CSV table of C-alpha atoms and ligand atoms in Angstrom, one decimal:
chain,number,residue,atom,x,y,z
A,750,UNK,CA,17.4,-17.6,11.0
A,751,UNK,CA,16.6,-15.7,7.9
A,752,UNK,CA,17.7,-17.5,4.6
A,753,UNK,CA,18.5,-15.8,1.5
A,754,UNK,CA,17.1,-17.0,-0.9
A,755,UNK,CA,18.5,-19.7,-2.9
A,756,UNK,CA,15.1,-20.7,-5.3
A,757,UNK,CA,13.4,-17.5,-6.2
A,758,UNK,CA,9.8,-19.3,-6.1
A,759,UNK,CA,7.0,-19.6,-3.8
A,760,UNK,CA,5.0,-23.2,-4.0
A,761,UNK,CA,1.3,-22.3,-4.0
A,762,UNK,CA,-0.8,-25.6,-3.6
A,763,UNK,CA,-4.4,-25.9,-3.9
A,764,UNK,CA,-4.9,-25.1,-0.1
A,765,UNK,CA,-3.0,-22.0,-0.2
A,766,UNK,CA,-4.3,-19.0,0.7
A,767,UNK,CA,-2.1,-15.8,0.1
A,768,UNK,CA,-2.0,-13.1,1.7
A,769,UNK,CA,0.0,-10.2,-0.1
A,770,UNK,CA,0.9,-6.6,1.3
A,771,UNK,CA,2.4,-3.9,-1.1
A,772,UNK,CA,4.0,-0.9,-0.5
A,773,UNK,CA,5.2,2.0,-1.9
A,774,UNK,CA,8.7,-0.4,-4.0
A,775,UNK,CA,5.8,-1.7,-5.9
A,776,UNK,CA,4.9,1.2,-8.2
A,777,UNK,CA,9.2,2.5,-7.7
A,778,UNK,CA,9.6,0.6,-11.7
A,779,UNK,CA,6.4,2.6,-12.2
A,780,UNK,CA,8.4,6.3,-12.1
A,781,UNK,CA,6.6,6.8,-8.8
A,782,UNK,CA,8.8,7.9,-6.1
A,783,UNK,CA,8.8,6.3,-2.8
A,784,UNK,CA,8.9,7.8,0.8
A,785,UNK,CA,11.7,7.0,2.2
A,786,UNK,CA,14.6,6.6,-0.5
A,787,UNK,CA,16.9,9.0,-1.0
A,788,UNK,CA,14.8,11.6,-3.3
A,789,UNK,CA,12.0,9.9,-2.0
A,790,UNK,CA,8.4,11.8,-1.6
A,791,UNK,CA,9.1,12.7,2.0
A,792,UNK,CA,12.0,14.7,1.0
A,793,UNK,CA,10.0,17.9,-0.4
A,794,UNK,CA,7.3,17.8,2.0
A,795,UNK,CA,7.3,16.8,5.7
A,796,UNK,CA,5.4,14.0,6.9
A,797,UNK,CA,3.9,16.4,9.7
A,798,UNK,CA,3.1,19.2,7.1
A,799,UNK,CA,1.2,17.1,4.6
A,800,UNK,CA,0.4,13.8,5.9
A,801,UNK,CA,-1.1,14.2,10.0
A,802,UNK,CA,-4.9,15.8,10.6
A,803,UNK,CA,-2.2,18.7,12.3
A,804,UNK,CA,-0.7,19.2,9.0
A,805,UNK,CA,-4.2,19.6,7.4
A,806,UNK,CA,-5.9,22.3,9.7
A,807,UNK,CA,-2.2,24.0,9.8
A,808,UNK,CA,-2.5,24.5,5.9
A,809,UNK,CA,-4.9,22.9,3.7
A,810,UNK,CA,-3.9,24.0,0.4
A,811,UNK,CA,-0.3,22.5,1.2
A,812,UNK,CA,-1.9,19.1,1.8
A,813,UNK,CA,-3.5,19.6,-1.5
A,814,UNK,CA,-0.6,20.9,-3.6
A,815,UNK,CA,1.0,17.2,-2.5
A,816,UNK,CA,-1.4,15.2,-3.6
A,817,UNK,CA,-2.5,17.2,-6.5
A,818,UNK,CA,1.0,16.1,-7.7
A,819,UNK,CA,1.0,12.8,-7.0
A,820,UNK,CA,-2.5,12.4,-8.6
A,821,UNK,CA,-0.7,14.1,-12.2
A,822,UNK,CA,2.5,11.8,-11.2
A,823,UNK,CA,0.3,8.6,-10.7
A,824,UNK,CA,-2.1,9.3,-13.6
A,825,UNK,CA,1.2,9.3,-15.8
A,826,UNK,CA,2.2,6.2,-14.6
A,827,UNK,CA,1.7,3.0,-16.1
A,828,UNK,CA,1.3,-0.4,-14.0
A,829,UNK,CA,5.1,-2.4,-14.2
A,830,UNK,CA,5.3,-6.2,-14.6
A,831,UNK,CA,4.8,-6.6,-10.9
A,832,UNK,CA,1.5,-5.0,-10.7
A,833,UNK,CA,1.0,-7.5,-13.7
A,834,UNK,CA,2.0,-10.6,-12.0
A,835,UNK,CA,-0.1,-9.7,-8.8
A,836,UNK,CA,-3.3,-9.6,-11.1
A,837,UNK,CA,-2.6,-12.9,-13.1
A,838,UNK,CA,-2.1,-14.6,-9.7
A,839,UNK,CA,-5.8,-13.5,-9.1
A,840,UNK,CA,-7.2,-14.8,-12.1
A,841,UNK,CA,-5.0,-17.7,-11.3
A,842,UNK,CA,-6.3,-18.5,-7.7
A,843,UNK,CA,-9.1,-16.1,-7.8
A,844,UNK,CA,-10.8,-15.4,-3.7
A,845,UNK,CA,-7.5,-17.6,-2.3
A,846,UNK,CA,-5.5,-14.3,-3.1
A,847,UNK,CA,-6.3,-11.7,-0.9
A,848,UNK,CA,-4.3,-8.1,-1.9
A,849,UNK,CA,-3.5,-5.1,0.8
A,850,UNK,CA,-2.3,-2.0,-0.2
A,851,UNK,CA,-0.4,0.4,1.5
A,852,UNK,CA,-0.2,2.8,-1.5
A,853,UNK,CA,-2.7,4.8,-2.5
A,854,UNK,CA,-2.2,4.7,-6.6
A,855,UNK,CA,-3.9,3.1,-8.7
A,856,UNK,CA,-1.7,1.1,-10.5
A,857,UNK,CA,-3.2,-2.6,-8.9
A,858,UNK,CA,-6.3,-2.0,-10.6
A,859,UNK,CA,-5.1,-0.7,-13.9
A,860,UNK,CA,-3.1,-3.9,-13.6
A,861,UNK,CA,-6.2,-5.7,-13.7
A,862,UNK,CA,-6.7,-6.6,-9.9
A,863,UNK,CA,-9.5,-6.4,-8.7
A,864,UNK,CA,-9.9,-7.9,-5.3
A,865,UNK,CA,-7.8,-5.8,-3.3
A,866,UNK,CA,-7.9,-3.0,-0.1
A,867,UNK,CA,-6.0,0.5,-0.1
A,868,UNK,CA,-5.6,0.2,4.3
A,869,UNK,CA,-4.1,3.9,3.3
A,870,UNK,CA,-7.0,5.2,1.2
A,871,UNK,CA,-6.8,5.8,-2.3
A,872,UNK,CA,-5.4,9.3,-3.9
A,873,UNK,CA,-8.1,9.7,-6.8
A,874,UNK,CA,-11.3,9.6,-4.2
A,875,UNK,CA,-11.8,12.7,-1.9
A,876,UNK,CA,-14.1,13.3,1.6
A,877,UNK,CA,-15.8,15.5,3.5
A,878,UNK,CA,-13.3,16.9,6.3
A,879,UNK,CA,-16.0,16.6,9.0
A,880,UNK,CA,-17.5,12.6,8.0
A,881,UNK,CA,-20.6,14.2,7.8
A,882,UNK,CA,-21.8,11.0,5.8
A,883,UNK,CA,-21.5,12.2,2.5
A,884,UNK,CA,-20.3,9.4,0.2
A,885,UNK,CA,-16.8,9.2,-1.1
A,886,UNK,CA,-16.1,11.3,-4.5
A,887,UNK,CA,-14.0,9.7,-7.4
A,888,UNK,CA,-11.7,12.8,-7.6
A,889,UNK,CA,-8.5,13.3,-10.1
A,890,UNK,CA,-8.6,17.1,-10.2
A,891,UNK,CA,-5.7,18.9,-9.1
A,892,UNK,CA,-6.2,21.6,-6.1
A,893,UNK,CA,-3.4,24.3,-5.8
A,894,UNK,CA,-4.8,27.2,-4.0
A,895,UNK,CA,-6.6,27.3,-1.3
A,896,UNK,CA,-9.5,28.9,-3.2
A,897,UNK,CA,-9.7,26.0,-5.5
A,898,UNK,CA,-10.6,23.5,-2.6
A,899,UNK,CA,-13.7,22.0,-3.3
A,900,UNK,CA,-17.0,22.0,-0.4
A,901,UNK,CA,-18.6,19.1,0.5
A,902,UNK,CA,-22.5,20.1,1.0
A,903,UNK,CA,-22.6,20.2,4.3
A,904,UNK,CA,-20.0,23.6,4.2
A,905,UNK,CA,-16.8,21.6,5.2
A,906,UNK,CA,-14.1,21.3,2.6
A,907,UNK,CA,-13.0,18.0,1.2
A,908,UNK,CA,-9.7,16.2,1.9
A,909,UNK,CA,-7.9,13.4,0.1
A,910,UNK,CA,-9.2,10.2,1.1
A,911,UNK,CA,-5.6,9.8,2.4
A,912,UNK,CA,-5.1,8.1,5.6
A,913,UNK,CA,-2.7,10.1,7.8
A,914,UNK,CA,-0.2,9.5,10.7
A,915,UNK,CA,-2.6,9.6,13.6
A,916,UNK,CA,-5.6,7.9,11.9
A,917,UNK,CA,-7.0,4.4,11.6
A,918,UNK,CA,-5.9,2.2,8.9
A,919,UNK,CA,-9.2,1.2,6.3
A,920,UNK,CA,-10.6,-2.5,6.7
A,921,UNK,CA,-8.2,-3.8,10.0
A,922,UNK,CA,-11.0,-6.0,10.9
A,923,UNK,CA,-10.9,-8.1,7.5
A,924,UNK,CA,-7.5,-7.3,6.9
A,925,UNK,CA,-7.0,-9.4,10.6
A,926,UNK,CA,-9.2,-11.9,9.5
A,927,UNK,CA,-7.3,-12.8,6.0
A,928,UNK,CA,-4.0,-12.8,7.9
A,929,UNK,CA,-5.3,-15.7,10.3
A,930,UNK,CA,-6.5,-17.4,7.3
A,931,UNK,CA,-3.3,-17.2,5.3
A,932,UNK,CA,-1.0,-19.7,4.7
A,933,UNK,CA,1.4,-17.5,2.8
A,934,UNK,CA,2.1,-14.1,3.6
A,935,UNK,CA,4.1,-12.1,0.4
A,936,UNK,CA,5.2,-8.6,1.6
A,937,UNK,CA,6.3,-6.6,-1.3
A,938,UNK,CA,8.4,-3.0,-1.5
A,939,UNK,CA,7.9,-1.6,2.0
A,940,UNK,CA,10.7,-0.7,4.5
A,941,UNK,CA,9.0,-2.1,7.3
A,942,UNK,CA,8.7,1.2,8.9
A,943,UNK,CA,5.0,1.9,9.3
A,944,UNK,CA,2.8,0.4,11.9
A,945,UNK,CA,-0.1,-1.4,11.9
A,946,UNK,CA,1.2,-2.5,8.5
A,947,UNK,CA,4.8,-3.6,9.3
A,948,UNK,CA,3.6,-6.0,12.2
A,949,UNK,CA,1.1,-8.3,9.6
A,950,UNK,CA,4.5,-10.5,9.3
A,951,UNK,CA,4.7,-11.1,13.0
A,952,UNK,CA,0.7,-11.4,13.2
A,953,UNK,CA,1.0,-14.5,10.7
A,954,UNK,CA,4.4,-15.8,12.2
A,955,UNK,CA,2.6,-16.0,15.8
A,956,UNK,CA,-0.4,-18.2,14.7
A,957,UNK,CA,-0.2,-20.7,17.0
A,958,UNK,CA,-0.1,-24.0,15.7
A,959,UNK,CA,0.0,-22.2,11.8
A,960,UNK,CA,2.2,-20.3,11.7
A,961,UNK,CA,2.3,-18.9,8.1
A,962,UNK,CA,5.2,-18.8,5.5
A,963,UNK,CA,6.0,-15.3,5.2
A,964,UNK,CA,8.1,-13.9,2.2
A,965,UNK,CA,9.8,-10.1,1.6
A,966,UNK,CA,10.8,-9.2,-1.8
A,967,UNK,CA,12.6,-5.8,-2.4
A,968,UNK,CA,15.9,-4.6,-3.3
A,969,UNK,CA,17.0,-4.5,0.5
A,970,UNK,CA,16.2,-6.0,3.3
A,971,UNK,CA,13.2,-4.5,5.7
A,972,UNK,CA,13.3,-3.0,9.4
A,973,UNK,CA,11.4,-6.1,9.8
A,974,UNK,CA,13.5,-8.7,8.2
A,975,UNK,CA,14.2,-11.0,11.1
A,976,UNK,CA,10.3,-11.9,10.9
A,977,UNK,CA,10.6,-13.4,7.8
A,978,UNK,CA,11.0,-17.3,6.3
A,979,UNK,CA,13.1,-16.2,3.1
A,980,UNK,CA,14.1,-12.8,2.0
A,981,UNK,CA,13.7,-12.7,-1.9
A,982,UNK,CA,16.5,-10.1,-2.9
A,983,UNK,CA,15.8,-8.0,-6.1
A,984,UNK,CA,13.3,-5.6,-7.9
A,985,UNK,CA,9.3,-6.4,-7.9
A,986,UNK,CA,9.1,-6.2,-11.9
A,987,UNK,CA,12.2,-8.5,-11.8
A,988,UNK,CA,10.8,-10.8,-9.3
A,989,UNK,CA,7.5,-11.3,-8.8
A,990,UNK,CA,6.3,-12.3,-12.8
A,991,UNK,CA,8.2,-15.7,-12.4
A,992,UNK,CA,7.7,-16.2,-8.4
A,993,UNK,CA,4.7,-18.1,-7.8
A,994,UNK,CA,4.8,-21.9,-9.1
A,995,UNK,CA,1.3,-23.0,-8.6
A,996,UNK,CA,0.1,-26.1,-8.2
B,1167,BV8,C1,-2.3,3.9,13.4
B,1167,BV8,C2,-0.3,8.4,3.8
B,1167,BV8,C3,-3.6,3.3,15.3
B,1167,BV8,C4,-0.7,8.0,2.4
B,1167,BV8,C5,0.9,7.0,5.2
B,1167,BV8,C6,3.8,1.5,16.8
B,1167,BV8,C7,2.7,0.7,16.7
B,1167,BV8,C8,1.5,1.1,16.1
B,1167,BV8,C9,1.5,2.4,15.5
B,1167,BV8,C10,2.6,3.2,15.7
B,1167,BV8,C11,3.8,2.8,16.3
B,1167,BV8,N1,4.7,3.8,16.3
B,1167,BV8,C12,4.1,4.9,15.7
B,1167,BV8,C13,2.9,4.6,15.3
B,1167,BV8,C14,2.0,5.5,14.5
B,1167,BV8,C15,2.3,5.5,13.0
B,1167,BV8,C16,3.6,5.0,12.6
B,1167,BV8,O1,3.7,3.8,12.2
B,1167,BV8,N2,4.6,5.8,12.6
B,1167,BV8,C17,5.9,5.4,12.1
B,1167,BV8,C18,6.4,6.5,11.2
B,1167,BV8,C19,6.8,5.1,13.3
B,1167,BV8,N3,1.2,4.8,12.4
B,1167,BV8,C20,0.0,5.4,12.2
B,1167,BV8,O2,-0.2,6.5,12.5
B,1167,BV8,C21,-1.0,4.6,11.5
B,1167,BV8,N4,-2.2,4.6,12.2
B,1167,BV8,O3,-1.3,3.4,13.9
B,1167,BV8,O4,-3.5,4.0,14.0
B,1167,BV8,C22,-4.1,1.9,15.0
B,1167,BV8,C23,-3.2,0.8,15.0
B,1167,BV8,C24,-3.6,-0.5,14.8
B,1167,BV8,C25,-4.9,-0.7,14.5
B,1167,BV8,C26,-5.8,0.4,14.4
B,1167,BV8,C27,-5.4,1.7,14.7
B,1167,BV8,C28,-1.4,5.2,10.1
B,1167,BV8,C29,-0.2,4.9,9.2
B,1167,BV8,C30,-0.6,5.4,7.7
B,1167,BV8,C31,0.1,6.7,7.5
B,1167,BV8,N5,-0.1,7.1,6.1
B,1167,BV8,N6,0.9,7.7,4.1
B,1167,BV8,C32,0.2,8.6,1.5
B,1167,BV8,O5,0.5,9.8,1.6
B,1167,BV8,O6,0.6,7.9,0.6
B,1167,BV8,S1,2.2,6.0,5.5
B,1167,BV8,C33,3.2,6.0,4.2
B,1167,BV8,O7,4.3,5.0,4.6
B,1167,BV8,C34,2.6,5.4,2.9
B,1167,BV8,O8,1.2,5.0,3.1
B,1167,BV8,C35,3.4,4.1,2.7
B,1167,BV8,O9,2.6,3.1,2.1
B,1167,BV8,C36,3.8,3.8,4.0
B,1167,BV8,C37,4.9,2.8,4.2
B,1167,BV8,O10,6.0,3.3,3.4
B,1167,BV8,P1,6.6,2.3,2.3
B,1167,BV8,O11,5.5,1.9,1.4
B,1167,BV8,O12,7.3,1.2,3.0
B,1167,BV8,O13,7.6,3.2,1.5
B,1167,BV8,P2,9.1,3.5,1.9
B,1167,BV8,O14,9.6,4.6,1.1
B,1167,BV8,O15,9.2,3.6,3.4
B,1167,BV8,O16,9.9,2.2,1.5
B,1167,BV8,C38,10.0,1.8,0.1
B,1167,BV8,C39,10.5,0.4,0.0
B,1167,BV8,O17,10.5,0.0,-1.3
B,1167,BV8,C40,11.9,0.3,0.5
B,1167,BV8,O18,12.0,-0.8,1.4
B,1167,BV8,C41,12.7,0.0,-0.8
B,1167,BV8,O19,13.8,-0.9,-0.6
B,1167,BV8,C42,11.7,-0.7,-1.6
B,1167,BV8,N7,11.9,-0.6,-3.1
B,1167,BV8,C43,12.5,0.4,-3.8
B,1167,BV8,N8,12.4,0.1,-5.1
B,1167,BV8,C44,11.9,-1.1,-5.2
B,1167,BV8,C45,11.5,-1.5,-3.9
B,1167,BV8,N9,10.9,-2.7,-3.7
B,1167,BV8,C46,10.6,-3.5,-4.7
B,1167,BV8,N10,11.0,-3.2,-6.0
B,1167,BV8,C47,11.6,-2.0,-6.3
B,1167,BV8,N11,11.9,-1.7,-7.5
């Protein structure tokens, strides 16, 4: 049974640890657009044409044009009060806080997080296409002709550090490891509808023994809502500064 929340607070006592998962509702107060919402990202461009491997040998310089804008849309973004209250929770319980991403801005760290994984990538880093081994690039140009692509040295171009439909999430291994160590599991702005990411609420309800208290906060509810203790109803800029009591 999934309550509605009554109390819009979540107890955090010295044992806690807390898992928290954003998505793409996180950075919405932020001007970013999401995916899936009506004018959402999604909307203009495809998932198959810009976001799949497919979508990237079809027609590179598309794939670029998309996230060339969403590297000028993000860097004219500011971090909301959500992003705030997601950083002061880690000064306030420091390693016990442990912060996934599902976006790829960079509005967490401009927050002031700092102890946080992008399982999506990150949109201002780019990589060789062919993992030859060359290190990641910190990367905010914008790319919108297929001439302007940038080559790695190995004679392959580079792609966004984006991780597409097809491809494995970044850091499963530790990302499974925090959610059996949780004892509070915080989703944030996501619909639910993207796997591995939208099964971490069943992987910390089925702990045997554990199981952990899992949370949703968003203006609606998810795909994945029955797997959830309390749905908190409501923006993340309006919510999340006064939702952790700490004790
Ligand atoms: C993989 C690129 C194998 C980055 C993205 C079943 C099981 C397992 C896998 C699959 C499966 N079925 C299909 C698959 C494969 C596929 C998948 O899930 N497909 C879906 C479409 C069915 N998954 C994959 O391919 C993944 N890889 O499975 O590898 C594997 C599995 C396990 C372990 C190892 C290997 C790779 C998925 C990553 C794809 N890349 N994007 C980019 O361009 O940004 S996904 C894309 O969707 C974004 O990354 C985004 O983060 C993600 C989720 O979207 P949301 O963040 O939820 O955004 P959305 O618009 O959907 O929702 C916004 C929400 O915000 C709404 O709920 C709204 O109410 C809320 N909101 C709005 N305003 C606010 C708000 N909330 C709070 N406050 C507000 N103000």
């Amino acid at each position: 049974m999934v309550e509605h929340a009554a109390t819009d607070s979540i107890e955090i006592t010295a044992s806690d640890r807390v898992f928290v998962l954003t998505g793409a509702g996180i950075s919405a107060e932020s001007g970013l657009r999401t995916f899936r919402d009506s004018n959402g990202l999604w909307a203009g461009y495809p998932v198959e044409t810009v976001a799949t491997p497919e979508g990237w040998d079809a027609n590179p310089e598309l794939v670029w044009q998309f996230y060339s804008q969403r590297r000028r849309e993000a860097q004219a973004s500011q971090p909301n009060p959500a992003h705030r209250a997601l950083a002061e929770l880690e000064k306030r319980i420091g390693e016990r806080l442990f912060l996934c991403t599902q976006n790829v801005d960079n509005l967490h760290e401009r927050a002031g997080s700092q102890n946080l994984i992008h399982m999506h990538g990150e949109l201002f880093r780019s990589r060789c296409e062919a993992n030859c081994g060359a290190p990641l690039i910190e990367d905010s140009h914008s790319y919108n002709s297929i001439h302007e692509i940038p080559m790695c040295a190995c004679g392959s171009r580079l792609r966004p550090h984006i991780v597409w439909f097809g491809e494995v999430p970044l850091e499963m291994t530790r990302i499974q490891t925090e959610i059996d160590r949780c004892s509070i599991l915080v989703v944030v702005g996501t619909s639910g509808a993207v796997h591995p990411a939208a099964s971490f609420v069943h992987w910390a309800k089925a702990r045997r023994g554990n199981p952990a208290r899992t949370y949703y906060v968003g203006p609606e509810e998810p795909l994945n809502a029955s797997a959830f203790t309390r749905i908190i109803l409501g923006r993340a800029g309006e919510k999340l500064p006064d939702l952790f009591e700490i004790f």
